[in-house]
Amino acid sequence: MHPFSFTKAETTREALNAGRRGGRYIAGGTTLVDLMRETVERPEALVDISGLPLDEVSVTERGGLRIGALVTMSEAAAHPKVRTLYPVVSEALELSASAQLRNMATIGGNIMQRTRCTYFRDVTADCNKREPGSGCAALEGFNRTHAILGTSDACVATHPSDAAVAFAALEARVHLLGPDGERQVPFADFLLRPGNTPNREQALRRGELITGVEVPALPRPLRSGYLKVRDRQSYEFALTSAAVALHVRGGVIREAKVAAGGVGTVPWKLPAVERHLVGERLSESLWAAAAERAADGSRPLRHNRFKVELLKRTVERQLRVVGGSK
Ligand SMILES: Cc1cc2nc3c(=O)[nH]c(=O)nc-3n(C[C@H](O)[C@H](O)[C@H](O)COP(=O)(O)OP(=O)(O)OC[C@H]3O[C@@H](n4cnc5c(N)ncnc54)[C@H](O)[C@@H]3O)c2cc1C
């Protein structure tokens, strides 16, 4: 580990001042400390934000839900409002990591977590995300768990967060506070596709702090849920996943929100699947037909071609579970 200074911010202003000077925020520390131990990350100054008042879940004036950046994953998953209004968020969180990790880890840290690509985490391997211009060892390496959507010639790493898939499906907004004040960024614009600059992962400006994630109000009743397919049933990242929310009235799907995880360089919204569903009557044949569009535009690699079919089946199964057929 490289030497670093450590300060605990007592107020948001203190945190922002330290952030503006280049300090790196640390919340639960469950992923940043790992990366520092492996020398993948080498921040010179850590700013502990865990004492800041960003730990509330509240209903917004518009009827949505705002989850503070420092709410832990386990608190968010168990919160009655999250459970009843957006089960898809609750389920995505509960299927993440382990109970101990979820007790420490925060919502802000979760959406900021970095890829689990083994070449990114191995400082002896070429990785454009870690070392811009060095190349991508995953392209010709063992790429079974890598992305099939949103990739570039510079990077094929997946985004590992489960909760981010639910937020992407529901079209959440990220609330930010920086030296220039507050702003909100749609979730779709917050996590960046790699392109030629895979080292730029989020639309954060220098020193900006995530203060919360807002899930918008959606028409009720809303059925929703999350399915995660992985190599083992616990303590494992997704090979594929599907976040689905449907508003059904009179047997007809009026709104559909669908996104996939484990397959994209960012959580992958599926507008073609959504369009196929809206306006349709619930029926057994609908789910497979809609899910057929889930892998549109995919570019599988040598070892992960199976993800194309697995993704379609994951989406189909979760549409059926959430939609039922009545
Ligand atoms: C063994 C293991 C298994 C895991 N399995 C899963 C899984 O299946 N699914 C899943 O989704 N996740 C999984 N995770 C990841 C876990 O969810 C993250 O480690 C956790 O959510 C990070 O939160 P944290 O508060 O500890 O972040 P930290 O480690 O404190 O910070 C992570 C990053 O976020 C930044 N940051 C934190 N808070 C803010 C803020 N408010 N504003 C701006 N920047 C901020 C930090 O600067 C840092 O870059 C796993 C982790 C481990 C170690």
XYZ file of C-alpha atoms and ligand atoms in Angstrom:
379
model
C 0.000 0.000 0.000
C 1.200 3.508 -0.796
C 1.325 6.155 1.973
C -1.728 8.405 2.273
C -3.178 10.986 4.652
C -6.561 10.426 6.338
C -9.039 13.020 7.575
C -12.582 12.651 8.793
C -14.950 15.322 7.455
C -17.233 16.694 10.188
C -19.326 18.741 7.779
C -20.237 18.613 4.102
C -18.335 21.858 3.557
C -15.183 20.312 5.034
C -15.584 17.298 2.758
C -16.063 19.465 -0.324
C -13.010 21.608 0.515
C -10.882 18.493 0.890
C -12.378 17.011 -2.289
C -11.586 20.177 -4.237
C -7.947 19.844 -3.151
C -7.886 16.325 -4.658
C -8.898 14.298 -1.583
C -10.592 10.980 -2.303
C -13.867 10.251 -0.541
C -14.190 7.040 1.419
C -17.555 5.822 2.745
C -17.801 2.144 3.816
C -14.335 1.456 2.405
C -15.325 -2.054 1.300
C -13.942 -1.684 -2.190
C -11.575 1.290 -2.123
C -9.383 -0.250 0.603
C -9.096 -3.529 -1.375
C -7.963 -1.612 -4.440
C -5.449 0.383 -2.393
C -4.009 -2.812 -0.914
C -3.554 -4.178 -4.429
C -2.026 -0.798 -5.457
C -4.575 -0.496 -8.257
C -5.640 2.749 -6.556
C -3.062 5.075 -5.014
C -4.862 8.099 -3.537
C -2.628 10.467 -1.578
C -5.405 11.788 0.659
C -8.508 10.012 1.935
C -11.499 11.965 3.212
C -13.813 9.920 5.407
C -17.387 11.027 4.679
C -19.116 8.379 6.798
C -20.215 10.913 9.456
C -22.052 13.253 7.067
C -25.850 13.558 7.277
C -26.564 11.730 4.012
C -28.124 8.632 5.550
C -31.865 9.115 5.103
C -34.446 7.501 2.865
C -37.303 9.906 2.127
C -40.323 10.277 -0.130
C -39.904 13.263 -2.461
C -42.521 15.960 -3.114
C -43.095 14.401 -6.513
C -43.825 11.021 -4.884
C -40.506 9.377 -5.751
C -37.936 8.055 -3.308
C -34.617 9.644 -2.403
C -31.982 7.319 -0.947
C -29.106 9.174 0.734
C -25.605 8.323 -0.500
C -24.558 7.076 2.950
C -27.538 4.795 3.525
C -25.991 1.339 3.780
C -26.991 -1.345 1.324
C -28.659 -3.363 4.083
C -30.605 -0.349 5.416
C -31.801 0.558 1.925
C -32.796 -3.038 1.139
C -34.810 -3.371 4.358
C -36.420 0.084 4.295
C -40.233 -0.314 4.203
C -40.659 2.323 1.481
C -38.013 0.734 -0.732
C -39.500 -2.704 -0.174
C -43.066 -1.692 -0.936
C -42.561 0.906 -3.686
C -39.552 -0.568 -5.524
C -38.953 -4.254 -4.660
C -36.567 -4.369 -7.633
C -34.120 -2.107 -5.734
C -34.474 -4.084 -2.532
C -33.927 -7.418 -4.296
C -30.914 -6.166 -6.285
C -29.283 -5.032 -3.035
C -30.051 -8.252 -1.174
C -28.546 -10.327 -3.969
C -25.289 -8.321 -3.743
C -22.065 -9.209 -1.914
C -22.560 -10.636 1.607
C -24.463 -9.564 4.727
C -21.293 -8.198 6.377
C -20.393 -6.166 3.297
C -23.925 -4.826 2.914
C -23.830 -3.612 6.521
C -20.756 -1.449 5.780
C -21.192 -0.570 2.111
C -23.145 2.504 1.042
C -25.390 3.344 -1.909
C -22.969 6.046 -3.145
C -20.010 3.646 -2.940
C -22.011 0.920 -4.647
C -22.706 2.871 -7.811
C -19.095 4.165 -7.800
C -17.489 0.713 -7.462
C -14.983 -0.232 -10.133
C -14.954 -3.243 -12.429
C -14.067 -6.744 -11.238
C -12.129 -7.427 -14.490
C -9.171 -9.528 -13.315
C -6.791 -7.702 -15.663
C -7.819 -4.352 -14.156
C -7.064 -5.728 -10.696
C -3.734 -7.277 -11.693
C -1.205 -4.435 -11.823
C 1.133 -6.521 -13.996
C -1.473 -6.805 -16.810
C -2.190 -4.289 -19.587
C -5.323 -2.288 -18.794
C -6.423 0.960 -20.434
C -8.752 1.679 -17.535
C -5.969 1.517 -14.948
C -3.085 2.698 -17.155
C -4.405 4.648 -20.194
C -2.688 3.615 -23.430
C -1.297 0.326 -22.097
C -3.764 -1.917 -23.988
C -6.496 -4.351 -22.947
C -5.362 -7.821 -21.904
C -8.984 -9.013 -21.709
C -9.574 -8.632 -25.460
C -7.353 -11.617 -26.249
C -7.302 -13.085 -22.739
C -9.826 -15.094 -20.732
C -12.953 -13.003 -21.192
C -15.790 -15.288 -20.059
C -17.220 -12.786 -17.563
C -16.697 -9.684 -19.692
C -19.148 -7.399 -21.482
C -20.957 -8.025 -24.754
C -22.654 -4.618 -24.919
C -21.190 -1.115 -24.921
C -17.633 -2.333 -25.393
C -14.874 -0.595 -27.326
C -11.481 -1.641 -28.679
C -10.012 -0.125 -25.524
C -12.128 -1.883 -22.859
C -14.590 -4.763 -22.420
C -14.991 -4.686 -18.625
C -18.474 -4.923 -17.083
C -19.884 -2.620 -14.446
C -20.401 -4.872 -11.415
C -23.139 -3.144 -9.394
C -26.538 -4.840 -9.066
C -28.332 -1.847 -7.551
C -27.153 0.287 -10.482
C -29.073 -2.018 -12.848
C -32.279 -1.389 -10.898
C -31.579 2.371 -10.846
C -30.921 2.348 -14.601
C -34.173 0.478 -15.267
C -36.192 2.919 -13.141
C -34.480 5.971 -14.697
C -33.171 7.266 -11.389
C -31.267 10.528 -10.993
C -27.992 10.991 -9.141
C -27.875 14.033 -6.837
C -24.473 15.708 -6.688
C -22.969 18.517 -4.649
C -19.742 20.182 -5.723
C -17.766 23.406 -5.390
C -20.185 24.967 -7.945
C -23.327 23.858 -6.123
C -25.922 21.128 -6.567
C -26.902 19.346 -9.746
C -28.698 16.180 -10.812
C -27.606 13.758 -13.504
C -29.883 11.140 -15.088
C -28.558 7.682 -14.243
C -28.106 6.926 -17.948
C -25.566 9.776 -18.165
C -23.814 9.140 -14.843
C -21.877 5.962 -15.665
C -19.835 6.385 -18.846
C -19.230 3.862 -21.619
C -15.513 3.264 -22.152
C -14.995 4.547 -25.725
C -11.368 5.651 -26.016
C -11.206 6.785 -22.391
C -12.136 3.811 -20.187
C -10.310 5.492 -17.294
C -13.203 8.039 -17.157
C -16.002 6.072 -15.523
C -18.454 8.592 -14.087
C -19.726 12.041 -15.005
C -18.381 13.439 -11.719
C -16.527 16.741 -11.672
C -13.490 17.262 -9.468
C -14.466 17.261 -5.812
C -18.134 16.416 -6.402
C -19.895 14.378 -3.771
C -22.853 12.096 -4.430
C -25.538 13.101 -1.949
C -28.238 10.635 -3.001
C -30.071 8.716 -5.676
C -33.652 9.652 -6.548
C -36.000 7.074 -8.000
C -38.865 8.879 -9.766
C -42.539 8.354 -9.033
C -43.977 5.789 -11.402
C -47.621 4.964 -12.083
C -49.183 2.572 -9.574
C -49.681 -0.308 -9.218
C -46.103 -1.152 -10.175
C -44.850 -4.715 -10.087
C -41.076 -5.092 -10.048
C -38.239 -7.501 -9.309
C -34.620 -8.453 -9.949
C -33.137 -11.721 -11.199
C -29.421 -12.463 -10.939
C -27.738 -15.402 -12.677
C -24.275 -16.283 -11.386
C -21.811 -19.145 -11.079
C -22.758 -19.758 -7.426
C -25.812 -18.708 -5.491
C -24.184 -16.314 -3.052
C -21.271 -13.895 -2.768
C -20.792 -13.715 -6.524
C -21.154 -11.118 -9.270
C -23.728 -11.496 -12.055
C -23.090 -13.305 -15.312
C -26.393 -11.804 -16.371
C -29.180 -10.057 -14.496
C -32.494 -8.398 -15.242
C -34.319 -5.572 -13.477
C -37.957 -5.339 -14.503
C -40.792 -2.988 -13.500
C -44.216 -3.115 -15.121
C -47.324 -0.971 -14.725
C -50.283 -3.085 -15.761
C -53.888 -1.878 -15.896
C -56.849 -3.742 -17.331
C -54.585 -6.594 -18.421
C -52.514 -4.240 -20.613
C -48.909 -3.158 -20.002
C -48.988 0.627 -19.773
C -45.337 1.159 -18.793
C -42.274 -1.079 -18.861
C -38.829 -0.388 -17.365
C -36.194 -3.000 -18.108
C -32.396 -3.126 -17.753
C -29.746 -5.839 -17.723
C -26.562 -6.359 -15.706
C -23.425 -8.484 -16.088
C -23.431 -7.892 -19.837
C -22.661 -4.209 -20.373
C -19.783 -1.864 -19.707
C -22.493 0.092 -17.890
C -25.894 -1.104 -16.591
C -27.729 -1.796 -19.833
C -31.143 -0.249 -20.404
C -33.270 -2.237 -22.859
C -35.529 0.249 -24.719
C -36.299 -2.195 -27.554
C -37.652 -4.701 -25.003
C -39.655 -1.945 -23.294
C -41.172 -0.790 -26.597
C -42.162 -4.341 -27.449
C -44.111 -4.631 -24.173
C -45.946 -1.314 -23.908
C -49.530 -1.456 -25.129
C -49.594 -5.263 -25.206
C -51.996 -7.530 -23.336
C -50.405 -9.910 -20.843
C -49.931 -13.253 -22.528
C -47.640 -16.266 -22.320
C -46.137 -15.645 -25.763
C -45.257 -12.011 -25.071
C -42.259 -12.518 -22.783
C -40.032 -14.507 -25.130
C -40.864 -12.249 -28.069
C -39.904 -9.135 -26.080
C -36.759 -10.727 -24.606
C -35.586 -11.642 -28.105
C -34.531 -7.970 -28.436
C -32.418 -7.977 -25.241
C -29.092 -8.711 -26.922
C -29.563 -6.328 -29.868
C -26.197 -4.854 -30.830
C -24.146 -7.301 -28.752
C -20.520 -8.067 -29.662
C -19.544 -11.292 -27.887
C -15.895 -12.129 -27.250
C -14.096 -15.463 -27.599
C -15.225 -16.925 -24.261
C -18.544 -15.216 -23.552
C -20.758 -16.007 -26.539
C -23.042 -17.921 -24.129
C -24.079 -14.589 -22.592
C -26.167 -13.684 -25.654
C -28.610 -16.550 -25.097
C -28.326 -16.392 -21.312
C -29.253 -12.708 -21.365
C -32.381 -13.320 -23.437
C -33.461 -16.145 -21.146
C -32.763 -14.108 -18.007
C -34.895 -11.237 -19.287
C -37.661 -13.570 -20.453
C -37.806 -15.347 -17.113
C -37.930 -12.142 -15.101
C -40.585 -10.607 -17.353
C -42.699 -13.714 -16.767
C -42.100 -13.626 -12.993
C -42.993 -9.928 -12.687
C -45.743 -9.841 -15.325
C -47.441 -13.150 -14.687
C -50.074 -13.736 -17.312
C -53.190 -12.087 -15.925
C -16.187 -9.814 -2.015
C -17.102 -8.767 -2.558
C -18.250 -9.136 -3.237
C -19.101 -8.152 -3.758
N -20.235 -8.537 -4.439
C -21.038 -7.573 -4.980
C -22.202 -7.916 -5.710
O -22.524 -9.100 -5.883
N -22.958 -6.909 -6.203
C -22.662 -5.588 -6.021
O -23.396 -4.705 -6.479
N -21.554 -5.244 -5.337
C -20.757 -6.189 -4.816
N -19.634 -5.839 -4.128
C -19.254 -4.441 -4.081
C -19.829 -3.711 -2.887
O -21.193 -3.543 -3.091
C -19.070 -2.398 -2.816
O -17.808 -2.703 -2.268
C -19.745 -1.352 -1.967
O -21.037 -1.073 -2.403
C -18.953 -0.066 -1.971
O -19.502 0.828 -1.037
P -18.574 1.541 0.040
O -19.414 2.510 0.779
O -17.831 0.562 0.852
O -17.566 2.290 -0.964
P -16.066 2.770 -0.708
O -15.141 1.622 -0.791
O -15.980 3.639 0.506
O -15.887 3.715 -1.979
C -15.970 3.196 -3.285
C -15.752 4.325 -4.289
O -16.832 5.229 -4.230
C -16.392 6.557 -3.977
N -17.444 7.144 -3.132
C -18.044 6.557 -2.065
N -19.039 7.340 -1.625
C -19.059 8.443 -2.429
C -19.872 9.624 -2.473
N -20.896 9.840 -1.621
N -19.613 10.545 -3.437
C -18.599 10.352 -4.327
N -17.806 9.261 -4.315
C -18.042 8.317 -3.384
C -15.039 6.386 -3.302
O -14.207 7.511 -3.519
C -14.509 5.145 -4.011
O -13.970 5.515 -5.262
C -18.789 -6.791 -3.578
C -17.647 -6.414 -2.869
C -16.796 -7.385 -2.363
C -15.563 -6.950 -1.610
